[in-house]
């Protein structure tokens, strides 16, 4: 009976369809998580930028935030001093939250970091961002 079910055309079509749905759902979930993470990182960077500008907080605040956030959220890896500096630079480079939500959040966080490191010109960085979204470019590309 089991062999008959596994080889029937209906079963093969069903399992193929379910596999496609599962993969599509996994992709959407990963995209959603990435989007939320990029927006969170922008918000953290914005808070650091605002405080350092308005309240004259020095660079030591990043070291302290890294320690405190890592202690509070030990399961999360994104609170190193280096990553917090990227968050600040990201918020400084992109002051418009709507742009971050609609464009920058469509590519992985470290793609954004590479673009910040390698391309100073905002228009050129945006071009690479749009092309990455369009073509699915890797960080190396």
Tab-separated table of C-alpha atoms in Angstrom, residues 14-125:
chain	number	residue	atom	x	y	z
A	14	UNK	CA	1.133	16.674	-3.763
A	15	UNK	CA	4.573	16.212	-2.217
A	16	UNK	CA	6.132	18.448	-4.865
A	17	UNK	CA	3.556	21.167	-4.218
A	18	UNK	CA	4.009	20.952	-0.435
A	19	UNK	CA	7.784	21.165	-0.738
A	20	UNK	CA	7.461	24.327	-2.827
A	21	UNK	CA	5.068	25.871	-0.287
A	22	UNK	CA	7.367	25.024	2.613
A	23	UNK	CA	10.418	26.503	0.869
A	24	UNK	CA	8.489	29.639	-0.052
A	25	UNK	CA	7.292	30.048	3.550
A	26	UNK	CA	10.846	29.547	4.840
A	27	UNK	CA	12.081	32.208	2.433
A	28	UNK	CA	9.358	34.671	3.476
A	29	UNK	CA	10.119	34.020	7.167
A	30	UNK	CA	13.848	34.608	6.665
A	31	UNK	CA	13.133	37.785	4.703
A	32	UNK	CA	10.798	39.018	7.438
A	33	UNK	CA	13.362	38.340	10.171
A	34	UNK	CA	16.077	40.129	8.189
A	35	UNK	CA	13.794	43.102	7.564
A	36	UNK	CA	12.967	43.468	11.246
A	37	UNK	CA	16.621	43.095	12.222
A	38	UNK	CA	17.779	45.801	9.797
A	39	UNK	CA	15.079	48.168	11.054
A	40	UNK	CA	15.994	47.394	14.688
A	41	UNK	CA	19.665	48.047	13.961
A	42	UNK	CA	18.780	51.347	12.292
A	43	UNK	CA	16.710	52.355	15.328
A	44	UNK	CA	19.542	51.461	17.726
A	45	UNK	CA	22.019	53.368	15.555
A	46	UNK	CA	19.689	56.357	15.427
A	47	UNK	CA	19.387	56.408	19.229
A	48	UNK	CA	23.175	56.290	19.590
A	49	UNK	CA	23.587	59.058	17.011
A	50	UNK	CA	20.978	61.281	18.657
A	51	UNK	CA	22.452	60.823	22.132
A	52	UNK	CA	26.011	61.364	20.996
A	53	UNK	CA	25.003	64.519	19.138
A	54	UNK	CA	22.535	66.061	21.594
A	55	UNK	CA	23.993	64.924	24.883
A	56	UNK	CA	27.642	64.889	23.858
A	57	UNK	CA	28.044	61.223	24.723
A	58	UNK	CA	31.483	59.971	23.794
A	59	UNK	CA	32.585	56.777	22.098
A	60	UNK	CA	32.627	54.933	25.445
A	61	UNK	CA	28.844	54.725	25.349
A	62	UNK	CA	29.131	52.153	22.556
A	63	UNK	CA	31.405	49.997	24.692
A	64	UNK	CA	28.945	50.202	27.584
A	65	UNK	CA	25.909	49.519	25.382
A	66	UNK	CA	27.663	46.497	23.904
A	67	UNK	CA	28.287	45.052	27.362
A	68	UNK	CA	24.807	45.788	28.699
A	69	UNK	CA	22.875	44.617	25.639
A	70	UNK	CA	24.980	41.462	25.272
A	71	UNK	CA	24.369	40.656	28.918
A	72	UNK	CA	20.611	41.217	28.614
A	73	UNK	CA	20.278	39.312	25.317
A	74	UNK	CA	22.958	36.593	25.406
A	75	UNK	CA	21.232	34.616	22.635
A	76	UNK	CA	21.686	37.505	20.173
A	77	UNK	CA	25.026	38.002	18.442
A	78	UNK	CA	24.584	41.520	17.043
A	79	UNK	CA	25.643	43.714	19.938
A	80	UNK	CA	29.414	43.815	19.526
A	81	UNK	CA	31.073	47.232	19.668
A	82	UNK	CA	31.919	46.916	15.995
A	83	UNK	CA	28.315	46.160	15.025
A	84	UNK	CA	26.993	49.005	17.180
A	85	UNK	CA	29.359	51.329	15.303
A	86	UNK	CA	27.920	49.999	12.044
A	87	UNK	CA	24.425	50.683	13.374
A	88	UNK	CA	25.398	54.269	14.128
A	89	UNK	CA	27.015	54.715	10.697
A	90	UNK	CA	23.968	53.146	9.037
A	91	UNK	CA	21.601	55.552	10.808
A	92	UNK	CA	23.861	58.466	9.916
A	93	UNK	CA	23.994	57.418	6.247
A	94	UNK	CA	20.229	56.841	6.007
A	95	UNK	CA	18.242	59.336	8.049
A	96	UNK	CA	14.959	58.428	6.336
A	97	UNK	CA	13.292	55.512	8.114
A	98	UNK	CA	10.933	54.963	5.194
A	99	UNK	CA	13.888	54.342	2.864
A	100	UNK	CA	15.343	51.896	5.377
A	101	UNK	CA	12.031	50.042	5.676
A	102	UNK	CA	11.314	49.917	1.950
A	103	UNK	CA	14.783	49.447	0.454
A	104	UNK	CA	17.680	48.833	2.842
A	105	UNK	CA	15.766	46.211	4.824
A	106	UNK	CA	15.416	44.101	1.676
A	107	UNK	CA	19.083	43.137	1.765
A	108	UNK	CA	20.921	41.370	4.595
A	109	UNK	CA	22.508	43.437	7.340
A	110	UNK	CA	26.077	42.600	6.378
A	111	UNK	CA	25.371	43.611	2.766
A	112	UNK	CA	24.509	47.041	4.178
A	113	UNK	CA	27.740	47.049	6.207
A	114	UNK	CA	29.840	46.192	3.138
A	115	UNK	CA	28.168	48.989	1.181
A	116	UNK	CA	28.916	51.442	4.002
A	117	UNK	CA	32.558	50.337	4.103
A	118	UNK	CA	33.246	50.320	0.385
A	119	UNK	CA	31.105	53.087	-1.102
A	120	UNK	CA	31.100	56.607	0.307
A	121	UNK	CA	28.836	58.170	-2.337
A	122	UNK	CA	25.174	57.810	-1.342
A	123	UNK	CA	23.875	57.597	-4.929
A	124	UNK	CA	26.350	54.858	-5.834
A	125	UNK	CA	25.517	52.967	-2.629
